[in-house]
Tab-separated table of C-alpha atoms in Angstrom:
chain	number	residue	atom	x	y	z
A	1	UNK	CA	55.861	-153.664	-79.168
A	2	UNK	CA	53.178	-152.997	-81.806
A	3	UNK	CA	49.862	-154.809	-81.613
A	4	UNK	CA	48.486	-156.136	-84.921
A	5	UNK	CA	44.752	-156.512	-85.525
A	6	UNK	CA	43.143	-157.135	-88.903
A	7	UNK	CA	46.587	-157.479	-90.422
A	8	UNK	CA	47.539	-153.873	-89.616
A	9	UNK	CA	49.505	-152.351	-86.700
A	10	UNK	CA	46.839	-151.019	-84.336
A	11	UNK	CA	48.715	-147.865	-83.348
A	12	UNK	CA	49.382	-146.859	-86.936
A	13	UNK	CA	45.743	-147.313	-87.890
A	14	UNK	CA	44.554	-145.304	-84.907
A	15	UNK	CA	46.849	-142.413	-85.892
A	16	UNK	CA	45.946	-142.611	-89.561
A	17	UNK	CA	42.214	-142.546	-88.855
A	18	UNK	CA	42.434	-140.157	-85.924
A	19	UNK	CA	39.797	-137.627	-87.124
A	20	UNK	CA	37.278	-140.435	-87.568
A	21	UNK	CA	37.976	-141.907	-84.140
A	22	UNK	CA	37.734	-138.492	-82.467
A	23	UNK	CA	34.329	-137.883	-84.055
A	24	UNK	CA	33.163	-141.353	-83.016
A	25	UNK	CA	34.258	-140.846	-79.416
A	26	UNK	CA	32.587	-137.422	-79.136
A	27	UNK	CA	29.402	-138.737	-80.760
A	28	UNK	CA	29.388	-141.665	-78.348
A	29	UNK	CA	29.890	-139.312	-75.379
A	30	UNK	CA	27.013	-137.083	-76.493
A	31	UNK	CA	24.802	-140.137	-76.947
A	32	UNK	CA	25.679	-141.953	-73.704
A	33	UNK	CA	26.329	-139.092	-71.256
A	34	UNK	CA	23.566	-136.450	-70.882
A	35	UNK	CA	25.995	-133.825	-69.546
A	36	UNK	CA	27.985	-133.894	-72.801
A	37	UNK	CA	24.788	-133.468	-74.838
A	38	UNK	CA	24.191	-130.204	-72.941
A	39	UNK	CA	27.614	-128.714	-73.766
A	40	UNK	CA	27.781	-125.886	-76.329
A	41	UNK	CA	28.732	-127.007	-79.843
A	42	UNK	CA	31.675	-124.603	-79.686
A	43	UNK	CA	33.099	-126.434	-76.662
A	44	UNK	CA	32.557	-129.864	-78.215
A	45	UNK	CA	34.307	-128.755	-81.403
A	46	UNK	CA	37.020	-126.951	-79.491
A	47	UNK	CA	38.320	-127.999	-76.087
A	48	UNK	CA	36.577	-131.390	-75.915
A	49	UNK	CA	37.754	-132.266	-79.455
A	50	UNK	CA	41.312	-131.236	-78.606
A	51	UNK	CA	41.415	-133.175	-75.330
A	52	UNK	CA	39.865	-136.250	-76.948
A	53	UNK	CA	42.414	-136.233	-79.762
A	54	UNK	CA	45.284	-135.756	-77.330
A	55	UNK	CA	44.069	-138.652	-75.182
A	56	UNK	CA	43.700	-140.932	-78.223
A	57	UNK	CA	47.168	-140.032	-79.498
A	58	UNK	CA	48.555	-140.764	-76.032
A	59	UNK	CA	46.811	-144.138	-76.101
A	60	UNK	CA	48.157	-144.757	-79.630
A	61	UNK	CA	51.672	-144.171	-78.281
A	62	UNK	CA	50.969	-146.696	-75.537
A	63	UNK	CA	49.821	-149.219	-78.171
A	64	UNK	CA	52.915	-148.545	-80.275
A	65	UNK	CA	55.482	-148.909	-77.499
A	66	UNK	CA	53.700	-150.945	-74.833
A	67	UNK	CA	54.819	-148.278	-72.318
A	68	UNK	CA	52.369	-146.397	-70.129
A	69	UNK	CA	52.059	-142.546	-70.376
A	70	UNK	CA	54.996	-140.422	-69.303
A	71	UNK	CA	54.916	-137.927	-66.454
A	72	UNK	CA	54.461	-135.110	-68.992
A	73	UNK	CA	51.449	-136.825	-70.559
A	74	UNK	CA	49.904	-137.433	-67.136
A	75	UNK	CA	50.445	-133.790	-66.216
A	76	UNK	CA	48.473	-132.731	-69.302
A	77	UNK	CA	45.613	-135.056	-68.349
A	78	UNK	CA	45.653	-133.693	-64.803
A	79	UNK	CA	45.470	-130.091	-66.044
A	80	UNK	CA	42.656	-130.989	-68.425
A	81	UNK	CA	40.675	-132.508	-65.545
A	82	UNK	CA	41.218	-129.308	-63.516
A	83	UNK	CA	39.692	-127.283	-66.353
A	84	UNK	CA	36.650	-129.561	-66.389
A	85	UNK	CA	36.290	-128.990	-62.647
A	86	UNK	CA	36.479	-125.232	-63.152
A	87	UNK	CA	33.711	-125.495	-65.759
A	88	UNK	CA	31.542	-127.446	-63.317
A	89	UNK	CA	31.524	-130.697	-65.311
A	90	UNK	CA	30.797	-133.570	-62.853
A	91	UNK	CA	33.714	-135.878	-62.124
A	92	UNK	CA	31.836	-138.983	-63.213
A	93	UNK	CA	31.376	-137.391	-66.641
A	94	UNK	CA	35.092	-136.615	-66.877
A	95	UNK	CA	36.138	-140.165	-65.994
A	96	UNK	CA	33.534	-141.686	-68.291
A	97	UNK	CA	35.153	-139.932	-71.266
A	98	UNK	CA	38.362	-141.953	-70.920
A	99	UNK	CA	36.522	-145.231	-70.598
A	100	UNK	CA	34.292	-144.436	-73.576
A	101	UNK	CA	37.352	-143.542	-75.668
A	102	UNK	CA	38.957	-146.922	-75.024
A	103	UNK	CA	35.622	-148.657	-75.590
A	104	UNK	CA	35.126	-147.004	-78.998
A	105	UNK	CA	38.593	-148.094	-80.126
A	106	UNK	CA	37.943	-151.605	-78.870
A	107	UNK	CA	34.496	-151.920	-80.475
A	108	UNK	CA	35.770	-150.604	-83.812
A	109	UNK	CA	38.981	-152.550	-84.246
A	110	UNK	CA	38.858	-155.757	-82.207
A	111	UNK	CA	36.011	-157.368	-84.218
A	112	UNK	CA	38.399	-157.358	-87.178
A	113	UNK	CA	40.909	-159.539	-85.375
A	114	UNK	CA	42.053	-162.737	-87.108
A	115	UNK	CA	42.446	-166.069	-85.275
A	116	UNK	CA	46.232	-165.729	-85.223
A	117	UNK	CA	45.870	-162.270	-83.570
A	118	UNK	CA	44.045	-163.484	-80.459
A	119	UNK	CA	47.216	-163.136	-78.364
A	120	UNK	CA	47.511	-159.487	-79.391
A	121	UNK	CA	43.841	-158.905	-78.524
A	122	UNK	CA	44.340	-160.342	-75.036
A	123	UNK	CA	47.520	-158.315	-74.546
A	124	UNK	CA	45.705	-155.202	-75.754
A	125	UNK	CA	42.941	-155.788	-73.229
A	126	UNK	CA	45.455	-156.096	-70.385
A	127	UNK	CA	47.280	-152.942	-71.526
A	128	UNK	CA	44.052	-150.943	-71.763
A	129	UNK	CA	43.155	-151.922	-68.193
A	130	UNK	CA	46.617	-150.865	-66.943
A	131	UNK	CA	46.269	-147.599	-68.845
A	132	UNK	CA	42.908	-146.819	-67.223
A	133	UNK	CA	44.239	-147.908	-63.823
A	134	UNK	CA	47.022	-145.312	-64.158
A	135	UNK	CA	45.014	-142.499	-65.730
A	136	UNK	CA	41.898	-142.640	-63.515
A	137	UNK	CA	43.555	-141.585	-60.221
A	138	UNK	CA	45.619	-138.900	-61.984
A	139	UNK	CA	42.529	-137.374	-63.591
A	140	UNK	CA	40.596	-137.677	-60.312
A	141	UNK	CA	43.370	-135.953	-58.350
A	142	UNK	CA	43.579	-133.068	-60.825
A	143	UNK	CA	39.832	-132.602	-60.734
A	144	UNK	CA	39.481	-132.831	-56.951
A	145	UNK	CA	42.426	-130.518	-56.268
A	146	UNK	CA	40.813	-127.826	-58.404
A	147	UNK	CA	37.426	-128.373	-56.776
A	148	UNK	CA	39.016	-128.066	-53.318
A	149	UNK	CA	40.663	-124.803	-54.333
A	150	UNK	CA	37.363	-123.494	-55.646
A	151	UNK	CA	35.587	-124.641	-52.485
A	152	UNK	CA	38.153	-122.931	-50.244
A	153	UNK	CA	37.825	-119.676	-52.212
A	154	UNK	CA	34.031	-119.839	-52.089
A	155	UNK	CA	33.998	-120.689	-48.383
A	156	UNK	CA	36.324	-117.766	-47.653
A	157	UNK	CA	34.110	-115.390	-49.635
A	158	UNK	CA	31.004	-116.680	-47.838
A	159	UNK	CA	32.659	-116.278	-44.439
A	160	UNK	CA	33.703	-112.716	-45.257
A	161	UNK	CA	30.199	-111.805	-46.405
A	162	UNK	CA	28.586	-113.452	-43.362
A	163	UNK	CA	30.903	-111.600	-40.987
A	164	UNK	CA	30.067	-108.302	-42.667
A	165	UNK	CA	26.328	-108.943	-42.573
A	166	UNK	CA	26.326	-109.878	-38.887
A	167	UNK	CA	28.505	-106.877	-38.040
A	168	UNK	CA	26.226	-104.528	-39.970
A	169	UNK	CA	29.030	-103.452	-42.319
A	170	UNK	CA	27.684	-105.264	-45.403
A	171	UNK	CA	24.340	-105.454	-47.149
A	172	UNK	CA	22.713	-108.660	-48.385
A	173	UNK	CA	21.960	-108.942	-52.120
A	174	UNK	CA	18.272	-109.295	-51.285
A	175	UNK	CA	15.821	-110.029	-48.475
A	176	UNK	CA	16.424	-113.153	-46.426
A	177	UNK	CA	15.329	-115.022	-43.332
A	178	UNK	CA	17.638	-115.402	-40.347
A	179	UNK	CA	17.195	-118.833	-38.816
A	180	UNK	CA	18.610	-119.420	-35.325
A	181	UNK	CA	18.904	-123.123	-34.580
A	182	UNK	CA	19.356	-125.176	-31.430
A	183	UNK	CA	20.583	-128.674	-32.334
A	184	UNK	CA	20.610	-131.210	-29.472
A	185	UNK	CA	22.936	-134.238	-29.467
A	186	UNK	CA	22.093	-137.092	-31.787
A	187	UNK	CA	21.528	-140.458	-30.058
A	188	UNK	CA	24.698	-141.733	-31.773
A	189	UNK	CA	26.722	-139.060	-29.956
A	190	UNK	CA	25.676	-140.543	-26.616
A	191	UNK	CA	26.373	-144.208	-27.354
A	192	UNK	CA	29.326	-145.723	-25.495
A	193	UNK	CA	32.109	-146.740	-27.833
A	194	UNK	CA	30.998	-144.339	-30.594
A	195	UNK	CA	33.216	-141.404	-31.556
A	196	UNK	CA	30.944	-138.508	-30.565
A	197	UNK	CA	32.932	-136.029	-32.680
A	198	UNK	CA	32.355	-138.057	-35.853
A	199	UNK	CA	28.650	-138.487	-35.065
A	200	UNK	CA	28.213	-134.760	-34.410
A	201	UNK	CA	30.008	-133.799	-37.641
A	202	UNK	CA	27.779	-136.157	-39.618
A	203	UNK	CA	24.708	-134.581	-38.011
A	204	UNK	CA	25.968	-131.081	-38.832
A	205	UNK	CA	26.663	-132.053	-42.440
A	206	UNK	CA	23.100	-133.344	-42.842
A	207	UNK	CA	21.727	-130.061	-41.472
A	208	UNK	CA	23.809	-128.009	-43.925
A	209	UNK	CA	22.989	-130.195	-46.919
A	210	UNK	CA	19.253	-130.039	-46.188
A	211	UNK	CA	19.325	-126.252	-45.818
A	212	UNK	CA	21.177	-125.941	-49.145
A	213	UNK	CA	18.667	-128.269	-50.790
A	214	UNK	CA	15.890	-125.777	-50.101
A	215	UNK	CA	17.702	-122.843	-51.702
A	216	UNK	CA	18.803	-122.043	-55.236
A	217	UNK	CA	21.371	-119.627	-53.844
A	218	UNK	CA	24.165	-120.260	-51.330
A	219	UNK	CA	23.069	-120.417	-47.691
A	220	UNK	CA	25.379	-118.449	-45.438
A	221	UNK	CA	25.729	-120.074	-42.040
A	222	UNK	CA	27.762	-120.161	-38.861
A	223	UNK	CA	26.715	-123.557	-37.572
A	224	UNK	CA	28.298	-125.917	-35.053
A	225	UNK	CA	27.016	-129.334	-33.916
A	226	UNK	CA	25.092	-127.440	-31.191
A	227	UNK	CA	23.422	-124.975	-33.566
A	228	UNK	CA	23.958	-121.412	-34.754
A	229	UNK	CA	22.704	-119.125	-37.516
A	230	UNK	CA	21.699	-119.751	-41.122
A	231	UNK	CA	20.715	-117.016	-43.587
A	232	UNK	CA	18.140	-118.280	-46.099
A	233	UNK	CA	17.858	-116.134	-49.265
A	234	UNK	CA	14.358	-114.988	-50.191
A	235	UNK	CA	11.126	-114.060	-48.479
A	236	UNK	CA	7.824	-115.841	-47.867
A	237	UNK	CA	9.761	-119.086	-47.531
A	238	UNK	CA	7.987	-122.334	-46.527
A	239	UNK	CA	9.726	-122.281	-43.167
A	240	UNK	CA	7.562	-124.937	-41.532
A	241	UNK	CA	8.480	-127.408	-44.258
A	242	UNK	CA	12.138	-126.391	-44.243
A	243	UNK	CA	12.471	-126.846	-40.472
A	244	UNK	CA	10.554	-130.144	-40.627
A	245	UNK	CA	12.873	-131.449	-43.371
A	246	UNK	CA	16.018	-130.319	-41.539
A	247	UNK	CA	14.713	-131.940	-38.353
A	248	UNK	CA	14.096	-135.198	-40.208
A	249	UNK	CA	17.514	-135.105	-41.877
A	250	UNK	CA	19.369	-134.328	-38.640
A	251	UNK	CA	17.610	-137.026	-36.658
A	252	UNK	CA	17.107	-134.742	-33.638
A	253	UNK	CA	14.335	-132.460	-32.350
A	254	UNK	CA	15.396	-128.994	-33.523
A	255	UNK	CA	14.252	-125.705	-32.067
A	256	UNK	CA	14.342	-122.848	-34.580
A	257	UNK	CA	13.590	-119.127	-34.455
A	258	UNK	CA	12.946	-117.264	-37.722
A	259	UNK	CA	13.175	-113.517	-38.337
A	260	UNK	CA	12.732	-111.912	-41.768
A	261	UNK	CA	15.384	-109.350	-42.662
A	262	UNK	CA	15.685	-106.682	-45.359
A	263	UNK	CA	19.079	-106.428	-47.112
A	264	UNK	CA	20.364	-103.850	-44.627
A	265	UNK	CA	18.824	-105.374	-41.494
A	266	UNK	CA	20.592	-108.699	-41.116
A	267	UNK	CA	22.575	-107.755	-38.013
A	268	UNK	CA	19.478	-106.662	-36.079
A	269	UNK	CA	17.509	-109.679	-37.301
A	270	UNK	CA	20.274	-112.025	-36.124
A	271	UNK	CA	20.213	-110.526	-32.622
A	272	UNK	CA	16.430	-110.838	-32.472
A	273	UNK	CA	16.491	-114.426	-33.796
A	274	UNK	CA	18.905	-115.462	-31.057
A	275	UNK	CA	16.714	-113.800	-28.407
A	276	UNK	CA	13.556	-115.452	-29.717
A	277	UNK	CA	15.339	-118.811	-29.746
A	278	UNK	CA	16.437	-118.317	-26.150
A	279	UNK	CA	12.816	-117.759	-25.125
A	280	UNK	CA	11.468	-120.560	-27.361
A	281	UNK	CA	13.800	-123.150	-25.854
A	282	UNK	CA	11.647	-123.078	-22.716
A	283	UNK	CA	8.641	-124.205	-24.787
A	284	UNK	CA	10.125	-127.202	-26.578
A	285	UNK	CA	11.195	-128.092	-30.140
A	286	UNK	CA	9.612	-126.534	-33.211
A	287	UNK	CA	9.626	-123.369	-35.298
A	288	UNK	CA	8.992	-120.048	-33.570
A	289	UNK	CA	8.547	-116.480	-34.711
A	290	UNK	CA	8.405	-113.440	-32.443
A	291	UNK	CA	4.609	-113.476	-32.695
A	292	UNK	CA	4.583	-116.965	-31.158
A	293	UNK	CA	6.354	-115.864	-27.978
A	294	UNK	CA	5.387	-112.219	-27.606
A	295	UNK	CA	4.490	-112.399	-23.918
A	296	UNK	CA	7.463	-114.542	-22.944
A	297	UNK	CA	9.789	-112.345	-24.997
A	298	UNK	CA	8.541	-109.135	-23.439
A	299	UNK	CA	8.792	-110.576	-19.931
A	300	UNK	CA	12.334	-111.711	-20.609
A	301	UNK	CA	13.396	-108.064	-21.072
A	302	UNK	CA	14.681	-106.235	-17.981
A	303	UNK	CA	11.638	-104.955	-16.081
A	304	UNK	CA	10.621	-104.081	-12.531
A	305	UNK	CA	7.497	-106.218	-13.014
A	306	UNK	CA	9.342	-109.454	-13.716
A	307	UNK	CA	10.050	-110.516	-10.133
A	308	UNK	CA	6.621	-109.573	-8.685
A	309	UNK	CA	4.917	-111.521	-11.485
A	310	UNK	CA	7.078	-114.577	-10.927
A	311	UNK	CA	6.404	-114.409	-7.188
A	312	UNK	CA	2.694	-114.985	-7.815
A	313	UNK	CA	3.327	-118.640	-8.698
A	314	UNK	CA	6.376	-119.066	-6.442
A	315	UNK	CA	4.364	-121.013	-3.774
A	316	UNK	CA	3.375	-123.670	-6.322
A	317	UNK	CA	5.100	-127.047	-6.485
A	318	UNK	CA	6.460	-128.286	-9.806
A	319	UNK	CA	3.446	-130.598	-10.087
A	320	UNK	CA	1.012	-127.724	-9.649
A	321	UNK	CA	2.953	-125.559	-12.125
A	322	UNK	CA	2.832	-128.339	-14.714
A	323	UNK	CA	-0.902	-128.853	-14.177
A	324	UNK	CA	-1.573	-125.126	-14.442
A	325	UNK	CA	0.455	-124.799	-17.658
A	326	UNK	CA	-1.295	-127.743	-19.296
A	327	UNK	CA	-4.734	-126.580	-18.188
A	328	UNK	CA	-4.215	-123.035	-19.504
A	329	UNK	CA	-2.905	-124.389	-22.801
A	330	UNK	CA	-5.690	-126.946	-23.284
A	331	UNK	CA	-8.474	-124.749	-21.901
A	332	UNK	CA	-10.435	-127.574	-20.233
A	333	UNK	CA	-9.912	-130.068	-17.424
A	334	UNK	CA	-10.618	-133.268	-19.411
A	335	UNK	CA	-8.046	-132.633	-22.182
A	336	UNK	CA	-5.608	-131.498	-19.479
A	337	UNK	CA	-6.225	-134.684	-17.498
A	338	UNK	CA	-5.653	-136.773	-20.625
A	339	UNK	CA	-2.311	-135.107	-21.320
A	340	UNK	CA	-1.247	-135.385	-17.674
A	341	UNK	CA	-2.465	-139.025	-17.456
A	342	UNK	CA	-4.546	-138.310	-14.346
A	343	UNK	CA	-8.258	-138.346	-13.474
A	344	UNK	CA	-10.195	-135.108	-14.174
A	345	UNK	CA	-10.996	-134.892	-10.454
A	346	UNK	CA	-7.253	-134.735	-9.781
A	347	UNK	CA	-6.982	-131.751	-12.108
A	348	UNK	CA	-9.851	-130.077	-10.267
A	349	UNK	CA	-8.129	-130.669	-6.925
A	350	UNK	CA	-4.817	-129.246	-8.169
A	351	UNK	CA	-6.486	-126.175	-9.658
A	352	UNK	CA	-8.187	-125.504	-6.303
A	353	UNK	CA	-4.778	-125.703	-4.634
A	354	UNK	CA	-3.444	-123.189	-7.184
A	355	UNK	CA	-6.266	-120.823	-6.297
A	356	UNK	CA	-5.613	-121.253	-2.550
A	357	UNK	CA	-1.870	-120.615	-2.862
A	358	UNK	CA	-1.961	-117.743	-5.382
A	359	UNK	CA	-5.328	-116.111	-4.768
A	360	UNK	CA	-6.060	-116.472	-8.511
A	361	UNK	CA	-8.554	-119.004	-9.841
A	362	UNK	CA	-7.451	-120.610	-13.159
A	363	UNK	CA	-11.111	-121.333	-14.010
A	364	UNK	CA	-12.063	-117.647	-13.920
A	365	UNK	CA	-11.420	-115.839	-17.189
A	366	UNK	CA	-10.423	-112.576	-15.445
A	367	UNK	CA	-7.557	-114.398	-13.648
A	368	UNK	CA	-6.205	-116.350	-16.656
A	369	UNK	CA	-4.204	-113.472	-18.175
A	370	UNK	CA	-2.364	-112.707	-14.929
A	371	UNK	CA	-1.614	-116.379	-14.265
A	372	UNK	CA	-0.303	-116.786	-17.828
A	373	UNK	CA	1.964	-113.768	-17.365
A	374	UNK	CA	3.163	-115.094	-14.010
A	375	UNK	CA	4.129	-118.437	-15.540
A	376	UNK	CA	5.953	-116.650	-18.360
A	377	UNK	CA	7.827	-114.502	-15.852
A	378	UNK	CA	8.735	-117.638	-13.880
A	379	UNK	CA	10.231	-119.198	-17.051
A	380	UNK	CA	12.044	-115.967	-17.917
A	381	UNK	CA	13.877	-115.771	-14.606
A	382	UNK	CA	17.464	-117.097	-14.609
């Protein structure tokens, strides 16, 4: 079946004026799709021109016979889409090209239709829709298969590099920051009737995406829904903002420990980051560096002084321990009372009990250091 518009067979006219139509389609793509405007002129005049002409000739054959593309034609389109994926052209740009091609043909030829050719115009419209319905999933599959292959190769290379860095057998391309993360369950993971595995994977994906968003280079990571390690390329990074953004994206209160690492020191930095995180978890969510937990970190190392220090506050009840910790952190009884939601006199009473039970007065500056160390040793004990 050959469609006639303007008194001429449509397929024959499309073939006869092929160079003109190809130029019109490419010009329309460059005008309507920013990604095409950024392509090198050599690629537009070469591969893009060739693919566009092939697609238009395939569509001309469809117009001439009324039959949809053969398996061989679809295979060519699939391979072409794979090449676009390899070049990094977005999939929406690839699919738009086919729709724009049909649109250019339609806008150029259909206005010339005569009244007696209306039936052919309607049939042409239906055929074009069937053509796009067939081609779109084929092109999408070719593109996505290639992207998946590229992703698998990249993921394998990243995993190999990460393993080498953490084992100390590889060197990073530049300085980086090792970020150890503790990621608690999202509220969705705890809801009855909700698939916790799906909720945890969604949380993990948001963490990874947000980390990648803050880096121009790939972020190597070994993360699970419970946490893990991420290696952020660069130095002097805005870590407070990064952790705050990842916390917001994940929807949970993260605890993070950051250690800067030279190219050859990733393995040691990773060990230290995990140790700092282990200590920081006793202090609550937030970003921690070694300098933030120096005392607690040192007391968490094997030492003969650990048990005797912890024994100083062993007689205290949990209530007295909490009051002492808040008081030492706030430095005054009224702010401590406000945080504890008690009367200042109650704080005074509890501090006197601390002094009676430990022999150390929290209100005397010479006793504060030892009490602080004792509390840290208490937290460091298993």
